[in-house]
mmCIF file with all atom_site columns, C-alpha atoms in Angstrom:
data_model
loop_
_atom_site.group_PDB
_atom_site.id
_atom_site.type_symbol
_atom_site.label_atom_id
_atom_site.label_alt_id
_atom_site.label_comp_id
_atom_site.label_asym_id
_atom_site.label_entity_id
_atom_site.label_seq_id
_atom_site.pdbx_PDB_ins_code
_atom_site.Cartn_x
_atom_site.Cartn_y
_atom_site.Cartn_z
_atom_site.occupancy
_atom_site.B_iso_or_equiv
_atom_site.pdbx_formal_charge
_atom_site.auth_seq_id
_atom_site.auth_comp_id
_atom_site.auth_asym_id
_atom_site.auth_atom_id
_atom_site.pdbx_PDB_model_num
ATOM 1   C CA . MET M 1 1   ? -112.546 20.782 -33.190 1.00 49.00 ? 1   MET M CA 1
ATOM 2   C CA . GLY M 1 2   ? -109.077 19.996 -31.846 1.00 47.00 ? 2   GLY M CA 1
ATOM 3   C CA . LEU M 1 3   ? -106.295 22.520 -31.393 1.00 40.00 ? 3   LEU M CA 1
ATOM 4   C CA . TRP M 1 4   ? -104.416 21.310 -34.510 1.00 43.00 ? 4   TRP M CA 1
ATOM 5   C CA . ASP M 1 5   ? -107.557 21.491 -36.615 1.00 47.00 ? 5   ASP M CA 1
ATOM 6   C CA . LEU M 1 6   ? -108.063 25.068 -35.463 1.00 42.00 ? 6   LEU M CA 1
ATOM 7   C CA . ILE M 1 7   ? -104.443 26.017 -36.268 1.00 41.00 ? 7   ILE M CA 1
ATOM 8   C CA . ARG M 1 8   ? -104.684 24.346 -39.711 1.00 47.00 ? 8   ARG M CA 1
ATOM 9   C CA . LYS M 1 9   ? -107.893 26.230 -40.495 1.00 49.00 ? 9   LYS M CA 1
ATOM 10  C CA . MET M 1 10  ? -106.294 29.549 -39.500 1.00 48.00 ? 10  MET M CA 1
ATOM 11  C CA . MET M 1 11  ? -103.288 28.816 -41.746 1.00 49.00 ? 11  MET M CA 1
ATOM 12  C CA . GLN M 1 12  ? -105.545 28.027 -44.688 1.00 54.00 ? 12  GLN M CA 1
ATOM 13  C CA . GLU M 1 13  ? -107.379 31.333 -44.186 1.00 52.00 ? 13  GLU M CA 1
ATOM 14  C CA . ASP M 1 14  ? -104.045 33.189 -44.212 1.00 52.00 ? 14  ASP M CA 1
ATOM 15  C CA . GLN M 1 15  ? -103.035 31.482 -47.474 1.00 51.00 ? 15  GLN M CA 1
ATOM 16  C CA . LYS M 1 16  ? -106.186 32.513 -49.396 1.00 46.00 ? 16  LYS M CA 1
ATOM 17  C CA . PRO M 1 17  ? -105.240 34.914 -52.219 1.00 49.00 ? 17  PRO M CA 1
ATOM 18  C CA . GLU M 1 18  ? -106.318 38.514 -51.826 1.00 51.00 ? 18  GLU M CA 1
ATOM 19  C CA . ALA M 1 19  ? -108.799 39.897 -54.296 1.00 48.00 ? 19  ALA M CA 1
ATOM 20  C CA . SER M 1 20  ? -107.066 41.504 -57.256 1.00 47.00 ? 20  SER M CA 1
ATOM 21  C CA . GLU M 1 21  ? -107.113 45.273 -57.685 1.00 48.00 ? 21  GLU M CA 1
ATOM 22  C CA . THR M 1 22  ? -109.529 44.808 -60.574 1.00 44.00 ? 22  THR M CA 1
ATOM 23  C CA . GLN M 1 23  ? -111.888 42.800 -58.382 1.00 44.00 ? 23  GLN M CA 1
ATOM 24  C CA . LYS M 1 24  ? -111.648 45.415 -55.644 1.00 44.00 ? 24  LYS M CA 1
ATOM 25  C CA . GLU M 1 25  ? -112.369 48.200 -58.137 1.00 47.00 ? 25  GLU M CA 1
ATOM 26  C CA . THR M 1 26  ? -115.325 46.275 -59.552 1.00 42.00 ? 26  THR M CA 1
ATOM 27  C CA . LYS M 1 27  ? -116.781 45.801 -56.067 1.00 43.00 ? 27  LYS M CA 1
ATOM 28  C CA . THR M 1 28  ? -116.301 49.489 -55.301 1.00 44.00 ? 28  THR M CA 1
ATOM 29  C CA . GLU M 1 29  ? -117.888 50.534 -58.609 1.00 43.00 ? 29  GLU M CA 1
ATOM 30  C CA . THR M 1 30  ? -120.820 48.191 -58.008 1.00 38.00 ? 30  THR M CA 1
ATOM 31  C CA . ALA M 1 31  ? -121.317 49.579 -54.509 1.00 40.00 ? 31  ALA M CA 1
ATOM 32  C CA . ASN M 1 32  ? -121.154 53.145 -55.812 1.00 40.00 ? 32  ASN M CA 1
ATOM 33  C CA . ALA M 1 33  ? -123.577 52.387 -58.644 1.00 38.00 ? 33  ALA M CA 1
ATOM 34  C CA . THR M 1 34  ? -125.980 50.728 -56.226 1.00 33.00 ? 34  THR M CA 1
ATOM 35  C CA . SER M 1 35  ? -125.872 53.609 -53.779 1.00 34.00 ? 35  SER M CA 1
ATOM 36  C CA . HIS M 1 36  ? -126.278 56.118 -56.642 1.00 36.00 ? 36  HIS M CA 1
ATOM 37  C CA . SER M 1 37  ? -129.233 54.295 -58.168 1.00 39.00 ? 37  SER M CA 1
ATOM 38  C CA . GLU M 1 38  ? -130.870 54.069 -54.733 1.00 47.00 ? 38  GLU M CA 1
ATOM 39  C CA . LYS M 1 39  ? -130.445 57.809 -54.111 1.00 62.00 ? 39  LYS M CA 1
ATOM 40  C CA . LYS M 1 40  ? -133.885 59.342 -53.985 1.00 76.00 ? 40  LYS M CA 1
ATOM 41  C CA . PRO M 1 41  ? -134.883 62.904 -54.848 1.00 84.00 ? 41  PRO M CA 1
ATOM 42  C CA . LEU M 1 42  ? -134.730 65.361 -51.985 1.00 84.00 ? 42  LEU M CA 1
ATOM 43  C CA . TYR M 1 43  ? -138.480 66.022 -52.255 1.00 90.00 ? 43  TYR M CA 1
ATOM 44  C CA . ASP M 1 44  ? -141.220 63.398 -52.491 1.00 92.00 ? 44  ASP M CA 1
ATOM 45  C CA . LYS M 1 45  ? -143.737 66.077 -53.409 1.00 95.00 ? 45  LYS M CA 1
ATOM 46  C CA . ILE M 1 46  ? -143.259 69.452 -55.092 1.00 97.00 ? 46  ILE M CA 1
ATOM 47  C CA . ILE M 1 47  ? -145.203 72.153 -53.267 1.00 96.00 ? 47  ILE M CA 1
ATOM 48  C CA . LEU M 1 48  ? -145.510 75.684 -54.634 1.00 97.00 ? 48  LEU M CA 1
ATOM 49  C CA . SER M 1 49  ? -146.321 78.868 -52.732 1.00 96.00 ? 49  SER M CA 1
ATOM 50  C CA . GLY M 1 50  ? -148.286 80.535 -55.534 1.00 96.00 ? 50  GLY M CA 1
ATOM 51  C CA . VAL M 1 51  ? -146.224 83.704 -54.996 1.00 97.00 ? 51  VAL M CA 1
ATOM 52  C CA . LYS M 1 52  ? -143.763 84.694 -57.701 1.00 97.00 ? 52  LYS M CA 1
ATOM 53  C CA . HIS M 1 53  ? -140.557 86.664 -57.628 1.00 96.00 ? 53  HIS M CA 1
ATOM 54  C CA . THR M 1 54  ? -138.082 87.813 -60.272 1.00 96.00 ? 54  THR M CA 1
ATOM 55  C CA . ILE M 1 55  ? -134.799 86.136 -61.144 1.00 95.00 ? 55  ILE M CA 1
ATOM 56  C CA . GLU M 1 56  ? -132.432 88.492 -62.951 1.00 92.00 ? 56  GLU M CA 1
ATOM 57  C CA . ASP M 1 57  ? -129.216 87.649 -64.733 1.00 90.00 ? 57  ASP M CA 1
ATOM 58  C CA . ASP M 1 58  ? -126.590 90.323 -65.364 1.00 87.00 ? 58  ASP M CA 1
ATOM 59  C CA . ILE M 1 59  ? -124.546 88.130 -67.735 1.00 86.00 ? 59  ILE M CA 1
ATOM 60  C CA . TRP M 1 60  ? -127.247 87.651 -70.394 1.00 89.00 ? 60  TRP M CA 1
ATOM 61  C CA . GLU M 1 61  ? -129.340 90.607 -69.207 1.00 90.00 ? 61  GLU M CA 1
ATOM 62  C CA . VAL M 1 62  ? -132.539 88.607 -68.953 1.00 93.00 ? 62  VAL M CA 1
ATOM 63  C CA . ALA M 1 63  ? -135.143 87.978 -66.268 1.00 94.00 ? 63  ALA M CA 1
ATOM 64  C CA . TYR M 1 64  ? -137.994 85.596 -65.551 1.00 96.00 ? 64  TYR M CA 1
ATOM 65  C CA . GLU M 1 65  ? -140.755 85.242 -62.981 1.00 97.00 ? 65  GLU M CA 1
ATOM 66  C CA . ILE M 1 66  ? -140.897 82.055 -60.924 1.00 97.00 ? 66  ILE M CA 1
ATOM 67  C CA . ASP M 1 67  ? -142.576 80.665 -57.807 1.00 98.00 ? 67  ASP M CA 1
ATOM 68  C CA . ASP M 1 68  ? -140.646 81.881 -54.774 1.00 96.00 ? 68  ASP M CA 1
ATOM 69  C CA . THR M 1 69  ? -139.965 78.317 -53.616 1.00 96.00 ? 69  THR M CA 1
ATOM 70  C CA . PHE M 1 70  ? -137.208 78.563 -56.243 1.00 97.00 ? 70  PHE M CA 1
ATOM 71  C CA . LYS M 1 71  ? -134.315 80.528 -54.743 1.00 95.00 ? 71  LYS M CA 1
ATOM 72  C CA . GLN M 1 72  ? -131.692 82.338 -56.778 1.00 93.00 ? 72  GLN M CA 1
ATOM 73  C CA . THR M 1 73  ? -128.102 81.233 -56.305 1.00 91.00 ? 73  THR M CA 1
ATOM 74  C CA . ARG M 1 74  ? -124.799 81.712 -58.092 1.00 85.00 ? 74  ARG M CA 1
ATOM 75  C CA . SER M 1 75  ? -123.452 78.901 -60.236 1.00 83.00 ? 75  SER M CA 1
ATOM 76  C CA . HIS M 1 76  ? -119.716 78.261 -60.425 1.00 77.00 ? 76  HIS M CA 1
ATOM 77  C CA . SER M 1 77  ? -120.128 76.734 -63.870 1.00 78.00 ? 77  SER M CA 1
ATOM 78  C CA . ALA M 1 78  ? -119.534 78.929 -66.906 1.00 71.00 ? 78  ALA M CA 1
ATOM 79  C CA . GLU M 1 79  ? -122.315 77.062 -68.742 1.00 77.00 ? 79  GLU M CA 1
ATOM 80  C CA . VAL M 1 80  ? -125.029 77.841 -66.188 1.00 85.00 ? 80  VAL M CA 1
ATOM 81  C CA . GLU M 1 81  ? -126.546 81.279 -65.487 1.00 88.00 ? 81  GLU M CA 1
ATOM 82  C CA . ALA M 1 82  ? -129.718 82.740 -63.931 1.00 89.00 ? 82  ALA M CA 1
ATOM 83  C CA . LEU M 1 83  ? -129.871 79.731 -61.623 1.00 93.00 ? 83  LEU M CA 1
ATOM 84  C CA . SER M 1 84  ? -132.700 79.200 -59.153 1.00 94.00 ? 84  SER M CA 1
ATOM 85  C CA . VAL M 1 85  ? -133.065 76.009 -57.108 1.00 96.00 ? 85  VAL M CA 1
ATOM 86  C CA . TYR M 1 86  ? -136.137 74.501 -55.473 1.00 96.00 ? 86  TYR M CA 1
ATOM 87  C CA . ALA M 1 87  ? -135.759 75.007 -51.712 1.00 95.00 ? 87  ALA M CA 1
ATOM 88  C CA . TYR M 1 88  ? -139.209 74.638 -50.167 1.00 94.00 ? 88  TYR M CA 1
ATOM 89  C CA . GLU M 1 89  ? -139.191 75.436 -46.424 1.00 90.00 ? 89  GLU M CA 1
ATOM 90  C CA . ARG M 1 90  ? -135.400 75.647 -46.329 1.00 88.00 ? 90  ARG M CA 1
ATOM 91  C CA . ASP M 1 91  ? -133.217 78.483 -45.099 1.00 88.00 ? 91  ASP M CA 1
ATOM 92  C CA . ASP M 1 92  ? -130.125 77.440 -47.040 1.00 89.00 ? 92  ASP M CA 1
ATOM 93  C CA . TRP M 1 93  ? -129.487 75.911 -50.447 1.00 91.00 ? 93  TRP M CA 1
ATOM 94  C CA . THR M 1 94  ? -126.669 75.329 -52.932 1.00 86.00 ? 94  THR M CA 1
ATOM 95  C CA . GLU M 1 95  ? -126.192 75.357 -56.683 1.00 88.00 ? 95  GLU M CA 1
ATOM 96  C CA . ALA M 1 96  ? -126.255 71.524 -56.616 1.00 88.00 ? 96  ALA M CA 1
ATOM 97  C CA . ASP M 1 97  ? -129.840 71.357 -55.341 1.00 91.00 ? 97  ASP M CA 1
ATOM 98  C CA . ASN M 1 98  ? -132.404 69.820 -57.647 1.00 93.00 ? 98  ASN M CA 1
ATOM 99  C CA . PRO M 1 99  ? -134.918 70.580 -59.240 1.00 97.00 ? 99  PRO M CA 1
ATOM 100 C CA . SER M 1 100 ? -133.499 73.793 -60.648 1.00 96.00 ? 100 SER M CA 1
ATOM 101 C CA . VAL M 1 101 ? -134.157 76.348 -63.364 1.00 97.00 ? 101 VAL M CA 1
ATOM 102 C CA . SER M 1 102 ? -131.371 78.049 -65.280 1.00 94.00 ? 102 SER M CA 1
ATOM 103 C CA . ILE M 1 103 ? -130.071 79.348 -68.560 1.00 95.00 ? 103 ILE M CA 1
ATOM 104 C CA . LEU M 1 104 ? -127.835 76.639 -69.945 1.00 93.00 ? 104 LEU M CA 1
ATOM 105 C CA . THR M 1 105 ? -125.452 76.376 -72.861 1.00 91.00 ? 105 THR M CA 1
ATOM 106 C CA . ASP M 1 106 ? -123.493 73.217 -73.569 1.00 92.00 ? 106 ASP M CA 1
ATOM 107 C CA . ASP M 1 107 ? -122.917 70.714 -76.375 1.00 94.00 ? 107 ASP M CA 1
ATOM 108 C CA . LEU M 1 108 ? -126.321 69.055 -75.942 1.00 94.00 ? 108 LEU M CA 1
ATOM 109 C CA . VAL M 1 109 ? -128.118 72.394 -76.308 1.00 95.00 ? 109 VAL M CA 1
ATOM 110 C CA . ILE M 1 110 ? -125.981 73.564 -79.232 1.00 95.00 ? 110 ILE M CA 1
ATOM 111 C CA . GLU M 1 111 ? -126.405 70.274 -81.116 1.00 97.00 ? 111 GLU M CA 1
ATOM 112 C CA . ALA M 1 112 ? -130.166 70.192 -80.457 1.00 97.00 ? 112 ALA M CA 1
ATOM 113 C CA . ILE M 1 113 ? -130.647 73.722 -81.820 1.00 97.00 ? 113 ILE M CA 1
ATOM 114 C CA . GLU M 1 114 ? -128.477 73.084 -84.869 1.00 97.00 ? 114 GLU M CA 1
ATOM 115 C CA . GLU M 1 115 ? -130.319 69.820 -85.606 1.00 98.00 ? 115 GLU M CA 1
ATOM 116 C CA . TYR M 1 116 ? -133.708 71.504 -85.206 1.00 97.00 ? 116 TYR M CA 1
ATOM 117 C CA . GLN M 1 117 ? -132.757 74.335 -87.546 1.00 96.00 ? 117 GLN M CA 1
ATOM 118 C CA . GLU M 1 118 ? -131.445 71.885 -90.147 1.00 97.00 ? 118 GLU M CA 1
ATOM 119 C CA . LYS M 1 119 ? -134.042 69.106 -89.929 1.00 96.00 ? 119 LYS M CA 1
ATOM 120 C CA . GLY M 1 120 ? -136.968 70.483 -87.935 1.00 96.00 ? 120 GLY M CA 1
ATOM 121 C CA . THR M 1 121 ? -136.529 67.721 -85.369 1.00 96.00 ? 121 THR M CA 1
ATOM 122 C CA . VAL M 1 122 ? -134.227 66.587 -82.546 1.00 97.00 ? 122 VAL M CA 1
ATOM 123 C CA . GLU M 1 123 ? -133.532 62.862 -82.553 1.00 96.00 ? 123 GLU M CA 1
ATOM 124 C CA . LYS M 1 124 ? -132.707 62.593 -78.844 1.00 95.00 ? 124 LYS M CA 1
ATOM 125 C CA . ALA M 1 125 ? -135.796 64.527 -77.745 1.00 97.00 ? 125 ALA M CA 1
ATOM 126 C CA . LEU M 1 126 ? -138.439 62.492 -75.930 1.00 97.00 ? 126 LEU M CA 1
ATOM 127 C CA . LYS M 1 127 ? -140.942 65.305 -76.551 1.00 97.00 ? 127 LYS M CA 1
ATOM 128 C CA . LEU M 1 128 ? -140.638 68.233 -78.938 1.00 97.00 ? 128 LEU M CA 1
ATOM 129 C CA . GLU M 1 129 ? -142.885 71.161 -79.858 1.00 97.00 ? 129 GLU M CA 1
ATOM 130 C CA . PRO M 1 130 ? -142.315 74.408 -81.737 1.00 96.00 ? 130 PRO M CA 1
ATOM 131 C CA . ALA M 1 131 ? -142.380 77.498 -79.528 1.00 96.00 ? 131 ALA M CA 1
ATOM 132 C CA . ASP M 1 132 ? -143.049 81.149 -80.225 1.00 90.00 ? 132 ASP M CA 1
ATOM 133 C CA . GLY M 1 133 ? -141.683 84.530 -79.287 1.00 90.00 ? 133 GLY M CA 1
ATOM 134 C CA . MET M 1 134 ? -137.942 84.450 -78.737 1.00 92.00 ? 134 MET M CA 1
ATOM 135 C CA . PHE M 1 135 ? -137.964 80.639 -78.392 1.00 97.00 ? 135 PHE M CA 1
ATOM 136 C CA . LEU M 1 136 ? -137.346 78.179 -81.232 1.00 97.00 ? 136 LEU M CA 1
ATOM 137 C CA . PHE M 1 137 ? -138.827 75.052 -79.617 1.00 98.00 ? 137 PHE M CA 1
ATOM 138 C CA . LYS M 1 138 ? -139.371 73.284 -76.326 1.00 98.00 ? 138 LYS M CA 1
ATOM 139 C CA . ALA M 1 139 ? -138.263 69.744 -75.619 1.00 98.00 ? 139 ALA M CA 1
ATOM 140 C CA . VAL M 1 140 ? -137.699 67.051 -73.017 1.00 98.00 ? 140 VAL M CA 1
ATOM 141 C CA . MET M 1 141 ? -134.439 65.103 -73.061 1.00 97.00 ? 141 MET M CA 1
ATOM 142 C CA . GLU M 1 142 ? -132.375 62.929 -70.799 1.00 96.00 ? 142 GLU M CA 1
ATOM 143 C CA . TYR M 1 143 ? -129.462 64.911 -69.411 1.00 94.00 ? 143 TYR M CA 1
ATOM 144 C CA . TYR M 1 144 ? -126.831 62.631 -67.871 1.00 90.00 ? 144 TYR M CA 1
ATOM 145 C CA . ASP M 1 145 ? -128.742 60.784 -65.115 1.00 92.00 ? 145 ASP M CA 1
ATOM 146 C CA . GLN M 1 146 ? -131.456 63.454 -64.855 1.00 95.00 ? 146 GLN M CA 1
ATOM 147 C CA . MET M 1 147 ? -134.136 65.027 -67.054 1.00 97.00 ? 147 MET M CA 1
ATOM 148 C CA . LEU M 1 148 ? -134.121 68.365 -68.847 1.00 98.00 ? 148 LEU M CA 1
ATOM 149 C CA . TYR M 1 149 ? -137.233 70.228 -69.961 1.00 98.00 ? 149 TYR M CA 1
ATOM 150 C CA . PHE M 1 150 ? -136.166 73.287 -71.909 1.00 98.00 ? 150 PHE M CA 1
ATOM 151 C CA . TYR M 1 151 ? -137.016 76.186 -74.188 1.00 98.00 ? 151 TYR M CA 1
ATOM 152 C CA . ALA M 1 152 ? -134.302 76.702 -76.806 1.00 98.00 ? 152 ALA M CA 1
ATOM 153 C CA . PHE M 1 153 ? -133.306 80.116 -78.091 1.00 97.00 ? 153 PHE M CA 1
ATOM 154 C CA . GLU M 1 154 ? -130.438 82.023 -79.652 1.00 96.00 ? 154 GLU M CA 1
ATOM 155 C CA . MET M 1 155 ? -128.968 85.299 -78.511 1.00 93.00 ? 155 MET M CA 1
ATOM 156 C CA . ASP M 1 156 ? -126.409 87.672 -79.947 1.00 88.00 ? 156 ASP M CA 1
ATOM 157 C CA . ARG M 1 157 ? -123.738 88.971 -77.624 1.00 81.00 ? 157 ARG M CA 1
ATOM 158 C CA . ASP M 1 158 ? -120.718 91.025 -78.657 1.00 82.00 ? 158 ASP M CA 1
ATOM 159 C CA . GLY M 1 159 ? -121.253 89.994 -82.272 1.00 84.00 ? 159 GLY M CA 1
ATOM 160 C CA . ASP M 1 160 ? -121.378 86.253 -81.503 1.00 89.00 ? 160 ASP M CA 1
ATOM 161 C CA . ASN M 1 161 ? -124.481 84.078 -81.835 1.00 92.00 ? 161 ASN M CA 1
ATOM 162 C CA . TRP M 1 162 ? -125.059 81.840 -78.800 1.00 94.00 ? 162 TRP M CA 1
ATOM 163 C CA . GLN M 1 163 ? -127.310 78.770 -78.533 1.00 96.00 ? 163 GLN M CA 1
ATOM 164 C CA . LEU M 1 164 ? -129.000 78.637 -75.137 1.00 96.00 ? 164 LEU M CA 1
ATOM 165 C CA . CYS M 1 165 ? -131.982 77.263 -73.310 1.00 97.00 ? 165 CYS M CA 1
ATOM 166 C CA . LEU M 1 166 ? -134.141 78.185 -70.368 1.00 97.00 ? 166 LEU M CA 1
ATOM 167 C CA . CYS M 1 167 ? -134.450 74.849 -68.631 1.00 97.00 ? 167 CYS M CA 1
ATOM 168 C CA . MET M 1 168 ? -135.839 72.837 -65.748 1.00 98.00 ? 168 MET M CA 1
ATOM 169 C CA . TYR M 1 169 ? -133.457 70.140 -64.483 1.00 97.00 ? 169 TYR M CA 1
ATOM 170 C CA . TYR M 1 170 ? -135.131 67.406 -62.414 1.00 97.00 ? 170 TYR M CA 1
ATOM 171 C CA . PRO M 1 171 ? -134.785 63.769 -61.248 1.00 97.00 ? 171 PRO M CA 1
ATOM 172 C CA . LYS M 1 172 ? -135.821 60.901 -63.514 1.00 96.00 ? 172 LYS M CA 1
ATOM 173 C CA . GLU M 1 173 ? -137.956 59.598 -60.648 1.00 96.00 ? 173 GLU M CA 1
ATOM 174 C CA . TYR M 1 174 ? -140.401 62.436 -61.368 1.00 97.00 ? 174 TYR M CA 1
ATOM 175 C CA . VAL M 1 175 ? -141.125 61.297 -64.934 1.00 97.00 ? 175 VAL M CA 1
ATOM 176 C CA . ASN M 1 176 ? -144.859 60.736 -65.545 1.00 97.00 ? 176 ASN M CA 1
ATOM 177 C CA . THR M 1 177 ? -145.782 62.018 -62.068 1.00 97.00 ? 177 THR M CA 1
ATOM 178 C CA . GLU M 1 178 ? -147.621 65.063 -60.744 1.00 97.00 ? 178 GLU M CA 1
ATOM 179 C CA . ASN M 1 179 ? -144.232 66.456 -59.723 1.00 97.00 ? 179 ASN M CA 1
ATOM 180 C CA . GLU M 1 180 ? -143.113 66.492 -63.350 1.00 98.00 ? 180 GLU M CA 1
ATOM 181 C CA . LYS M 1 181 ? -146.347 68.185 -64.461 1.00 98.00 ? 181 LYS M CA 1
ATOM 182 C CA . MET M 1 182 ? -145.946 70.884 -61.820 1.00 98.00 ? 182 MET M CA 1
ATOM 183 C CA . LEU M 1 183 ? -142.303 71.528 -62.702 1.00 98.00 ? 183 LEU M CA 1
ATOM 184 C CA . MET M 1 184 ? -143.140 71.760 -66.392 1.00 98.00 ? 184 MET M CA 1
ATOM 185 C CA . GLN M 1 185 ? -145.881 74.259 -65.602 1.00 98.00 ? 185 GLN M CA 1
ATOM 186 C CA . VAL M 1 186 ? -143.398 76.279 -63.534 1.00 98.00 ? 186 VAL M CA 1
ATOM 187 C CA . LEU M 1 187 ? -141.035 76.440 -66.512 1.00 98.00 ? 187 LEU M CA 1
ATOM 188 C CA . ASP M 1 188 ? -143.862 77.232 -68.946 1.00 98.00 ? 188 ASP M CA 1
ATOM 189 C CA . GLU M 1 189 ? -144.798 80.219 -66.791 1.00 98.00 ? 189 GLU M CA 1
ATOM 190 C CA . ALA M 1 190 ? -141.166 81.283 -66.436 1.00 98.00 ? 190 ALA M CA 1
ATOM 191 C CA . ALA M 1 191 ? -140.799 81.098 -70.224 1.00 97.00 ? 191 ALA M CA 1
ATOM 192 C CA . ALA M 1 192 ? -143.930 83.216 -70.698 1.00 97.00 ? 192 ALA M CA 1
ATOM 193 C CA . SER M 1 193 ? -142.361 85.925 -68.519 1.00 97.00 ? 193 SER M CA 1
ATOM 194 C CA . PHE M 1 194 ? -138.840 85.604 -69.957 1.00 96.00 ? 194 PHE M CA 1
ATOM 195 C CA . ARG M 1 195 ? -137.531 88.947 -71.202 1.00 94.00 ? 195 ARG M CA 1
ATOM 196 C CA . ARG M 1 196 ? -134.510 91.098 -71.924 1.00 92.00 ? 196 ARG M CA 1
ATOM 197 C CA . ILE M 1 197 ? -133.648 93.729 -69.306 1.00 90.00 ? 197 ILE M CA 1
ATOM 198 C CA . ASP M 1 198 ? -131.228 96.630 -69.043 1.00 81.00 ? 198 ASP M CA 1
ATOM 199 C CA . ILE M 1 199 ? -128.674 96.142 -66.317 1.00 68.00 ? 199 ILE M CA 1
ATOM 200 C CA . GLU M 1 200 ? -127.261 99.402 -65.016 1.00 64.00 ? 200 GLU M CA 1
ATOM 201 C CA . ASP M 1 201 ? -123.499 99.537 -64.515 1.00 51.00 ? 201 ASP M CA 1
#
């Protein structure tokens, strides 16, 4: 290639239009979506210690027993209480760690309870069974890009009736695996031990 051919090629490259902002945004969104969809759960295999400890919540004045691989932490969300996160063989953890167990109240929970009380079913539930004791039912639903296995219940506080659930939040990658079975069993046992407590001032 001669010198003039090289100069002409460089000029043509300079004259190529830049990608529009929309195109740039689309590329960025695609890259983000790809990286998000390729994000794998922190744990390939759920391992339990077989030793339980108590998680207490002074907001709702409840407690439950859970395998001590789930560590209690404080949530900064007003909708999430009594939070414990799976942290096998780790010395530190955060409220964002997953899987996790908590008491949750939000629109999905409220709507599911209201629908169940009105119709005896929950349309968005992938699995649904009546429950006993203080629980109305248990169900499995998609929750944003994760899964939620939960026991629904209502509780009166200061004269107001609240719709809540004791729930296990876990990655969709665990669906139909041994990990999912183990996490469901963990929540079943936590639900069996779930109780009101008196918190001293």
